[in-house]
Amino acid sequence: MSDTELIEERLRGFPSALDDSDWGDVLRRAAASPLAESNSHTDAPERPHRLLGGTSASGRWRRSRRLALGGIGALAAAGATAALVLVVFAGAGTQNAFAGWTASPTPPASGQTASALSECTSRLVGVAPVAAADWQPLVTDTRGPFTAVILRSGDATATCLTGPSFTTAAVNSTQDGGSQHHLSVSSASGGPPTVSVLAPNGDNSDPINVAAQEQTTVDSQPYTLLQGQTRPGITGVTLVLSDSSRVQATVADSAFVAWWPSHTDASSAQVTDGSGLTTQQLTLTPASPPNPPTPTGQPSSSSP
Amino acid sequence: MGSLASEIEQLYRARYLSFRNGMVGMTGSYESARDVVQEAFAQALRDQEQYRGEGSLAGWVWRIAIRVALDTRRNGRVQTVDELAAEAAVPDRERDPVLAGALRQLAPRRRLIVFLRYFADLSYAEIAEVCEISEGTVAATLAHARADLLLALETEGAIP
């Protein structure tokens, strides 16, 4: 062994190999740690020279502000007999509401799903004729610090998306004889959501036979949430968006949900079951237009 | 659409120890190095739209980490990478006390580059990007540093 190799071996053996990494901690910091109040662009160097003598805004907190949010109802996808009642709650916003989002679901941090379920069901009290304890989670999707939950109680379903700085919730109810989707939304910081549903093709054997896509904004930042029902036996769903990017959905109990921080449409789904992988085109057509916004934080509802 | 966040996560999972071990010399302890790395990746996630692709993602995050370390050590004194290097500490002296002593005697800039090369396992190109110097300067600095360390270890009778 040469002198150089001897020194290099000894140097490389010096630092500790103990791995104390924790990606969840990074996500929590990304969502909650200090941001530059006046100009966060000074925090991240764009060119190397900015390292020299640069300053950051560490320790200052961006002001929070109220915002209003929207959700989507699974029953909207069920066809013409469902009346979708969308409710909106206010939350506190940040400049980057979706920091930490991932294209694939991530394992939940300790207590994350329980906290999200509690937050969602408490938000729904007084809005839906369902006691908080009666909501049962159908499918829960976690991506970094964000949790999307589809809830069910009898014929009613609810959708909830929670993050470090916001919560959205939607209640969906079925009304006998209803013939159209009807949305009602209150929103101060974003427009009412646009809802598209899977166009029926007369073939119930499709892997995904019900789906609804909602596109709305959180503090002027766009997101799309797609949920639906699958044929039994489906174990995986990856959505292919119109820009060719992919988002892996969470699948449970013949239901799936996924969301992404843009208004890019889902165009197809790669579906996995016991026999392999198939691709299904998703033809999404607009549902009924939403009502005009109403004041922030006031849940509202309407019927067909 | 979200792919950069995934790349940042992949970078973290693949090279966390590299970042932490590289930062430990700049912060003086594994605990504070871990804190700096966690905060650096959090900032990278928050500010990902500022990454222009002009250089490696790892290099960009390394510069954020160094900036965070500067903030941590600043106290009105440390303002630049060179000043940070001057305060670079050697952790875990009990692991190899003779080598730790030799590292402490290195010139600050050489010590910093040794940390980045052998603790963080950065390539010459990555060190050049992070320290804003040429790869040739990296190679020359490391050669001088190894010679200094070899002489120190020989003087101490720590190598045959």
Coordinates of C-alpha atoms in Angstrom, one line a residue:
Chain A
M1 CA 0.0 0.0 0.0
S2 CA 1.4 3.4 -1.0
D3 CA 1.6 6.3 1.4
T4 CA -1.3 8.0 -0.4
E5 CA -3.5 4.9 -0.1
L6 CA -2.6 4.6 3.5
I7 CA -3.6 8.1 4.3
E8 CA -6.8 7.9 2.2
E9 CA -7.8 4.7 3.9
R10 CA -7.3 6.1 7.3
L11 CA -9.1 9.3 6.5
R12 CA -12.1 7.5 5.0
G13 CA -12.3 5.4 8.2
F14 CA -12.4 8.4 10.4
P15 CA -16.0 9.7 10.2
S16 CA -18.9 7.9 11.9
A17 CA -21.0 5.6 9.8
L18 CA -24.0 5.9 12.1
D19 CA -26.9 6.8 9.9
D20 CA -29.2 9.2 11.8
S21 CA -31.1 10.5 8.7
D22 CA -34.8 11.2 8.9
W23 CA -36.5 12.4 5.8
G24 CA -39.7 13.0 7.8
D25 CA -37.8 15.7 9.8
V26 CA -36.7 17.3 6.5
L27 CA -40.3 17.5 5.3
R28 CA -41.5 18.9 8.6
R29 CA -38.8 21.6 8.4
A30 CA -39.7 22.3 4.8
A31 CA -43.3 22.8 5.7
A32 CA -42.8 24.7 8.9
S33 CA -39.3 26.2 9.2
P34 CA -38.4 29.8 8.8
L35 CA -38.8 31.5 5.4
A36 CA -37.6 34.8 4.2
E37 CA -40.2 37.4 4.9
S38 CA -39.2 39.8 2.4
N39 CA -37.6 37.7 -0.3
S40 CA -37.0 34.0 0.1
H41 CA -34.9 34.0 -3.1
T42 CA -31.9 35.1 -0.9
D43 CA -32.0 31.8 0.8
A44 CA -31.0 29.4 -1.9
P45 CA -27.9 30.2 -3.9
E46 CA -28.4 30.5 -7.6
R47 CA -24.7 30.8 -8.4
P48 CA -21.7 29.8 -6.4
H49 CA -20.4 33.3 -5.8
R50 CA -23.5 34.0 -3.7
L51 CA -22.0 31.8 -1.0
L52 CA -19.4 34.3 -0.1
G53 CA -20.6 36.7 2.5
G54 CA -24.2 35.9 1.8
T55 CA -27.0 36.2 4.3
S56 CA -30.2 34.3 4.8
A57 CA -33.4 35.1 6.5
S58 CA -33.2 32.2 8.9
G59 CA -35.3 32.8 12.0
R60 CA -37.9 34.9 10.4
W61 CA -41.4 33.6 9.9
R62 CA -43.6 34.3 6.9
R63 CA -46.9 35.7 8.0
S64 CA -49.8 33.4 7.7
R65 CA -53.1 34.3 6.2
R66 CA -56.4 32.8 5.9
L67 CA -57.5 31.0 2.8
A68 CA -60.3 28.9 1.6
L69 CA -60.1 25.6 0.0
G70 CA -62.1 23.1 -2.0
G71 CA -62.4 19.4 -2.2
I72 CA -64.1 16.8 -4.4
G73 CA -66.7 14.1 -3.8
A74 CA -66.4 10.6 -4.8
L75 CA -70.1 10.4 -5.6
A76 CA -69.6 13.0 -8.3
A77 CA -68.0 10.3 -10.2
A78 CA -70.8 7.9 -9.6
G79 CA -72.9 9.4 -12.3
A80 CA -76.1 11.3 -12.7
T81 CA -77.8 10.4 -9.5
A82 CA -75.3 12.0 -7.2
A83 CA -75.4 15.5 -6.0
L84 CA -72.1 16.8 -5.0
V85 CA -72.0 19.3 -2.2
L86 CA -68.7 20.9 -1.8
V87 CA -67.8 22.7 1.4
V88 CA -64.8 24.9 2.0
F89 CA -63.0 25.7 5.2
A90 CA -60.4 28.3 5.9
G91 CA -56.9 27.5 6.9
A92 CA -53.5 29.2 7.2
G93 CA -51.4 29.5 4.1
T94 CA -47.7 29.6 3.3
Q95 CA -45.9 30.7 0.2
N96 CA -45.3 27.2 -0.9
A97 CA -48.2 25.2 0.3
F98 CA -47.1 22.0 -1.4
A99 CA -43.4 21.9 -0.4
G100 CA -42.5 18.3 0.2
W101 CA -45.0 16.7 -2.1
T102 CA -43.8 13.5 -3.7
A103 CA -45.0 11.7 -6.8
S104 CA -45.3 8.4 -4.9
P105 CA -47.0 7.8 -1.6
T106 CA -44.6 7.9 1.4
P107 CA -44.9 6.1 4.7
P108 CA -46.8 8.2 7.1
A109 CA -44.9 9.9 10.0
S110 CA -45.9 8.8 13.4
G111 CA -49.4 10.0 14.1
Q112 CA -49.8 11.6 10.7
T113 CA -52.9 9.7 9.5
A114 CA -54.6 9.8 12.9
S115 CA -54.0 13.5 13.1
A116 CA -55.4 14.0 9.6
L117 CA -58.4 11.9 10.3
S118 CA -59.1 13.9 13.4
E119 CA -58.7 17.2 11.6
C120 CA -60.9 16.1 8.7
T121 CA -63.8 14.7 10.8
S122 CA -63.8 17.7 13.1
R123 CA -64.0 20.0 10.1
L124 CA -67.0 18.1 8.9
V125 CA -69.0 18.5 12.1
G126 CA -72.1 20.6 11.4
V127 CA -71.6 20.4 7.7
A128 CA -72.8 16.9 7.0
P129 CA -75.5 15.1 9.0
V130 CA -72.9 12.6 10.2
A131 CA -71.2 12.5 13.5
A132 CA -67.5 12.8 13.5
A133 CA -67.0 9.3 14.9
D134 CA -69.2 7.8 12.1
W135 CA -66.8 8.7 9.3
Q136 CA -64.7 5.7 8.3
P137 CA -61.6 6.2 6.2
L138 CA -61.9 4.3 2.9
V139 CA -58.4 5.1 1.6
T140 CA -55.7 7.3 3.0
D141 CA -52.8 8.7 0.9
T142 CA -49.7 10.2 2.5
R143 CA -47.1 12.1 0.5
G144 CA -44.5 13.8 2.7
P145 CA -46.4 16.0 5.2
F146 CA -49.7 15.8 3.2
T147 CA -52.5 13.4 3.8
A148 CA -55.5 12.8 1.6
V149 CA -58.4 10.8 3.0
I150 CA -61.6 9.5 1.5
L151 CA -64.2 9.0 4.1
R152 CA -67.5 7.2 4.0
S153 CA -70.5 7.0 6.2
G154 CA -73.5 5.3 4.7
D155 CA -74.3 6.9 1.4
A156 CA -72.3 10.0 2.2
T157 CA -68.6 10.4 1.4
A158 CA -66.2 13.1 2.1
T159 CA -62.8 14.0 0.8
C160 CA -60.1 15.7 2.8
L161 CA -56.6 17.0 2.0
T162 CA -54.5 18.2 4.8
G163 CA -51.1 19.7 4.9
P164 CA -49.0 21.7 7.3
S165 CA -50.6 25.0 6.3
F166 CA -54.1 24.0 5.0
T167 CA -57.0 21.7 5.1
T168 CA -59.5 21.1 2.4
A169 CA -62.7 19.1 2.9
A170 CA -65.7 18.2 0.7
V171 CA -68.9 16.4 1.6
N172 CA -70.8 14.5 -1.0
S173 CA -74.4 13.4 -0.6
T174 CA -76.7 11.4 -2.7
Q175 CA -80.2 12.7 -3.3
D176 CA -82.9 10.6 -4.8
G177 CA -83.9 11.8 -8.1
G178 CA -81.0 14.1 -8.5
S179 CA -79.9 14.6 -12.0
Q180 CA -76.8 16.7 -11.9
H181 CA -73.8 17.6 -10.0
H182 CA -74.0 20.8 -8.1
L183 CA -71.1 22.5 -6.5
S184 CA -71.1 25.2 -3.9
V185 CA -67.9 26.7 -2.9
S186 CA -66.6 29.6 -0.7
S187 CA -63.1 30.7 -1.5
A188 CA -61.2 33.8 -0.8
S189 CA -57.9 32.9 -2.3
G190 CA -58.7 30.6 -5.1
G191 CA -61.4 30.1 -7.7
P192 CA -64.0 27.4 -7.4
P193 CA -62.8 24.0 -8.4
T194 CA -63.3 22.5 -11.8
V195 CA -64.6 18.9 -11.6
S196 CA -64.3 16.3 -14.4
V197 CA -65.7 12.8 -14.2
L198 CA -64.8 9.7 -16.1
A199 CA -66.9 9.5 -19.1
P200 CA -68.9 6.2 -19.2
N201 CA -68.1 3.9 -22.0
G202 CA -70.6 1.2 -21.3
D203 CA -67.9 -1.3 -20.2
N204 CA -68.0 -1.9 -16.5
S205 CA -65.1 -4.3 -16.7
D206 CA -62.6 -1.5 -17.0
P207 CA -60.1 -1.6 -14.2
I208 CA -61.1 1.9 -13.2
N209 CA -64.8 2.3 -13.6
V210 CA -65.5 5.5 -11.6
A211 CA -63.3 8.5 -11.3
A212 CA -63.5 12.2 -10.5
Q213 CA -60.9 14.8 -10.9
E214 CA -61.0 18.1 -9.2
Q215 CA -58.7 21.0 -10.0
T216 CA -58.6 23.9 -7.6
T217 CA -56.1 26.2 -5.8
V218 CA -54.7 26.6 -2.4
D219 CA -53.6 30.1 -1.8
S220 CA -53.4 30.6 -5.5
Q221 CA -51.3 27.4 -6.0
P222 CA -52.9 24.8 -8.2
Y223 CA -53.5 21.2 -7.4
T224 CA -55.4 18.3 -8.9
L225 CA -57.0 15.5 -6.9
L226 CA -58.2 12.3 -8.6
Q227 CA -60.0 9.6 -6.9
G228 CA -62.1 6.7 -8.0
Q229 CA -63.1 3.1 -7.7
T230 CA -61.4 0.1 -9.2
R231 CA -62.4 -3.4 -10.1
P232 CA -61.6 -5.8 -7.3
G233 CA -58.2 -7.3 -7.4
I234 CA -56.4 -4.1 -8.6
T235 CA -53.3 -3.7 -6.6
G236 CA -51.7 -0.6 -8.1
V237 CA -52.6 2.5 -10.1
T238 CA -50.1 4.9 -11.6
L239 CA -51.6 7.9 -13.3
V240 CA -50.0 9.3 -16.4
L241 CA -50.5 13.0 -16.8
S242 CA -50.8 14.8 -20.1
D243 CA -47.3 16.1 -19.7
S244 CA -46.1 12.4 -19.4
S245 CA -45.2 12.7 -15.8
R246 CA -46.5 10.0 -13.5
V247 CA -48.1 10.0 -10.1
Q248 CA -48.5 6.8 -8.2
A249 CA -51.9 6.5 -6.5
T250 CA -52.7 4.9 -3.2
V251 CA -55.1 1.9 -3.6
A252 CA -57.2 0.3 -0.9
D253 CA -60.5 -1.6 -0.8
S254 CA -61.2 -1.1 -4.5
A255 CA -60.6 2.6 -4.3
F256 CA -57.7 4.9 -5.2
V257 CA -56.7 8.5 -4.7
A258 CA -53.8 10.6 -5.8
W259 CA -53.1 14.3 -6.1
W260 CA -50.4 16.5 -7.6
P261 CA -49.5 20.2 -7.3
S262 CA -50.6 21.4 -10.8
H263 CA -53.6 21.5 -13.1
T264 CA -52.1 19.0 -15.5
D265 CA -54.9 16.5 -16.5
A266 CA -54.6 12.8 -16.0
S267 CA -54.8 11.2 -19.4
S268 CA -54.4 7.5 -18.6
A269 CA -53.8 5.0 -15.8
Q270 CA -51.4 2.1 -15.6
V271 CA -53.2 -0.5 -13.6
T272 CA -51.7 -3.5 -12.0
D273 CA -53.5 -6.7 -11.0
G274 CA -52.7 -10.3 -10.6
S275 CA -52.3 -10.8 -14.4
G276 CA -50.0 -7.9 -14.9
L277 CA -50.0 -4.3 -16.1
T278 CA -52.7 -2.7 -18.3
T279 CA -53.1 0.8 -19.5
Q280 CA -56.5 2.5 -19.5
Q281 CA -57.2 5.8 -21.1
L282 CA -59.0 8.2 -18.9
T283 CA -61.5 10.3 -20.7
L284 CA -62.6 13.0 -18.3
T285 CA -65.4 15.3 -19.1
P286 CA -66.4 18.4 -17.2
A287 CA -69.1 18.1 -14.6
S288 CA -71.6 20.8 -13.9
P289 CA -70.0 24.2 -13.3
P290 CA -69.7 25.3 -9.7
N291 CA -71.7 28.1 -8.1
P292 CA -70.1 31.5 -7.7
P293 CA -67.9 31.8 -4.6
T294 CA -69.5 32.7 -1.3
P295 CA -67.7 34.3 1.7
T296 CA -64.6 32.6 3.1
G297 CA -64.9 30.1 5.8
Q298 CA -68.7 29.7 5.5
P299 CA -69.4 26.1 4.5
S300 CA -72.2 26.1 2.0
S301 CA -74.2 23.6 0.3
S302 CA -76.8 23.3 -2.4
S303 CA -78.9 20.7 -4.1
P304 CA -79.8 20.0 -7.6
Chain B
M1 CA -43.9 18.7 -12.0
G2 CA -42.7 17.5 -8.7
S3 CA -39.8 15.5 -10.1
L4 CA -37.2 17.8 -8.6
A5 CA -38.6 17.2 -5.1
S6 CA -38.2 13.5 -5.8
E7 CA -34.7 14.0 -6.9
I8 CA -33.9 16.0 -3.8
E9 CA -35.4 13.2 -1.7
Q10 CA -33.3 10.6 -3.6
L11 CA -30.2 12.7 -3.1
Y12 CA -30.9 12.8 0.6
R13 CA -31.5 9.1 0.9
A14 CA -28.5 8.2 -1.2
R15 CA -26.0 10.7 0.2
Y16 CA -27.1 11.7 3.7
L17 CA -23.9 10.4 5.4
S18 CA -21.8 12.2 2.8
F19 CA -23.5 15.5 3.7
R20 CA -23.4 14.9 7.4
N21 CA -19.9 13.8 7.6
G22 CA -18.8 16.6 5.3
M23 CA -20.5 19.1 7.5
V24 CA -19.3 17.7 10.7
G25 CA -16.0 19.4 10.4
M26 CA -17.7 22.7 9.8
T27 CA -20.0 22.5 12.7
G28 CA -17.9 20.6 15.2
S29 CA -20.3 17.8 16.1
Y30 CA -22.4 15.2 14.5
E31 CA -25.5 16.5 16.1
S32 CA -25.1 20.0 14.7
A33 CA -24.0 18.6 11.4
R34 CA -27.2 16.6 11.2
D35 CA -29.2 19.7 12.0
V36 CA -27.5 21.6 9.3
V37 CA -28.1 18.9 6.7
Q38 CA -31.8 18.5 7.6
E39 CA -32.3 22.3 7.4
A40 CA -30.4 22.4 4.1
F41 CA -32.6 19.8 2.4
A42 CA -35.7 21.5 3.8
Q43 CA -34.5 24.8 2.2
A44 CA -33.8 22.9 -1.0
L45 CA -37.4 21.6 -1.0
R46 CA -38.8 25.0 -0.3
D47 CA -36.7 26.9 -2.8
Q48 CA -36.5 24.2 -5.5
E49 CA -37.8 26.6 -8.1
Q50 CA -34.6 28.5 -7.8
Y51 CA -32.5 25.5 -9.0
R52 CA -31.8 26.4 -12.6
G53 CA -29.9 23.2 -13.5
E54 CA -26.7 25.2 -13.9
G55 CA -24.6 22.6 -12.2
S56 CA -25.3 19.5 -10.2
L57 CA -28.2 19.2 -7.8
A58 CA -25.8 17.9 -5.2
G59 CA -23.6 20.9 -5.7
W60 CA -26.6 23.3 -5.2
V61 CA -27.7 21.5 -2.0
W62 CA -24.1 21.5 -0.8
R63 CA -23.9 25.3 -1.2
I64 CA -27.2 25.6 0.7
A65 CA -25.8 23.4 3.5
I66 CA -22.7 25.6 3.7
R67 CA -24.8 28.7 3.9
V68 CA -26.8 27.1 6.7
A69 CA -23.5 26.2 8.4
L70 CA -22.4 29.8 8.0
D71 CA -25.6 31.0 9.6
T72 CA -25.1 28.6 12.4
R73 CA -21.5 29.7 13.1
R74 CA -21.9 33.3 12.1
N75 CA -22.2 35.2 15.4
G76 CA -20.9 38.2 13.5
R77 CA -17.6 36.6 12.7
V78 CA -17.8 33.8 10.2
Q79 CA -19.0 35.2 6.8
T80 CA -17.3 33.1 4.1
V81 CA -16.3 29.6 3.3
D82 CA -12.7 30.4 4.0
E83 CA -13.6 31.8 7.4
L84 CA -15.7 28.7 8.1
A85 CA -12.7 26.5 7.1
A86 CA -10.6 28.4 9.6
E87 CA -13.0 27.2 12.3
A88 CA -13.5 23.7 11.0
A89 CA -13.3 21.3 13.9
V90 CA -12.3 17.6 14.0
P91 CA -15.0 15.4 15.5
D92 CA -14.6 12.2 17.3
R93 CA -11.0 12.7 18.2
E94 CA -11.0 9.4 20.2
R95 CA -11.6 7.5 17.0
D96 CA -8.1 8.2 15.8
P97 CA -6.4 10.7 18.0
V98 CA -3.2 10.9 16.1
L99 CA -5.0 11.5 12.8
A100 CA -7.3 14.0 14.5
G101 CA -4.3 15.9 15.8
A102 CA -2.7 15.9 12.3
L103 CA -6.0 17.2 10.8
R104 CA -6.1 20.0 13.3
Q105 CA -2.7 21.2 12.2
L106 CA -3.6 21.4 8.5
A107 CA -4.1 24.8 7.0
P108 CA -7.8 25.7 7.1
R109 CA -8.5 25.5 3.4
R110 CA -6.7 22.2 3.1
R111 CA -8.6 20.8 6.1
L112 CA -11.9 21.8 4.6
I113 CA -11.1 20.1 1.3
V114 CA -9.9 17.0 3.1
F115 CA -13.3 16.9 4.8
L116 CA -15.1 17.3 1.6
R117 CA -13.0 14.6 -0.2
Y118 CA -12.6 12.0 2.5
F119 CA -15.4 12.6 5.0
A120 CA -18.1 13.6 2.5
D121 CA -16.7 11.5 -0.4
L122 CA -17.2 14.3 -2.9
S123 CA -15.5 14.0 -6.3
Y124 CA -12.9 16.6 -7.3
A125 CA -15.4 18.1 -9.6
E126 CA -18.0 18.5 -6.8
I127 CA -15.4 20.0 -4.5
A128 CA -14.4 22.4 -7.2
E129 CA -18.1 23.4 -7.7
V130 CA -18.7 23.8 -3.9
C131 CA -15.5 25.8 -3.2
E132 CA -15.5 27.7 -6.5
I133 CA -12.0 26.6 -7.4
S134 CA -10.6 24.5 -10.3
E135 CA -10.3 20.8 -10.2
G136 CA -6.5 21.2 -10.5
T137 CA -6.5 23.3 -7.4
V138 CA -8.5 20.6 -5.6
A139 CA -6.0 18.0 -6.7
A140 CA -3.0 20.1 -5.7
T141 CA -4.5 21.0 -2.3
L142 CA -5.3 17.4 -1.5
A143 CA -1.8 16.4 -2.5
H144 CA -0.3 18.9 -0.1
A145 CA -2.7 17.9 2.6
R146 CA -1.9 14.2 2.3
A147 CA 1.8 15.1 2.4
D148 CA 1.2 17.2 5.6
L149 CA -0.7 14.4 7.2
L150 CA 1.8 11.7 6.2
L151 CA 4.6 13.8 7.7
A152 CA 2.6 14.3 10.9
L153 CA 1.8 10.7 11.3
E154 CA 5.4 9.6 10.6
T155 CA 6.6 12.1 13.2
E156 CA 4.2 10.6 15.7
G157 CA 5.3 7.1 14.8
A158 CA 1.8 6.3 13.8
I159 CA 2.7 4.7 10.5
P160 CA 5.4 2.2 9.8

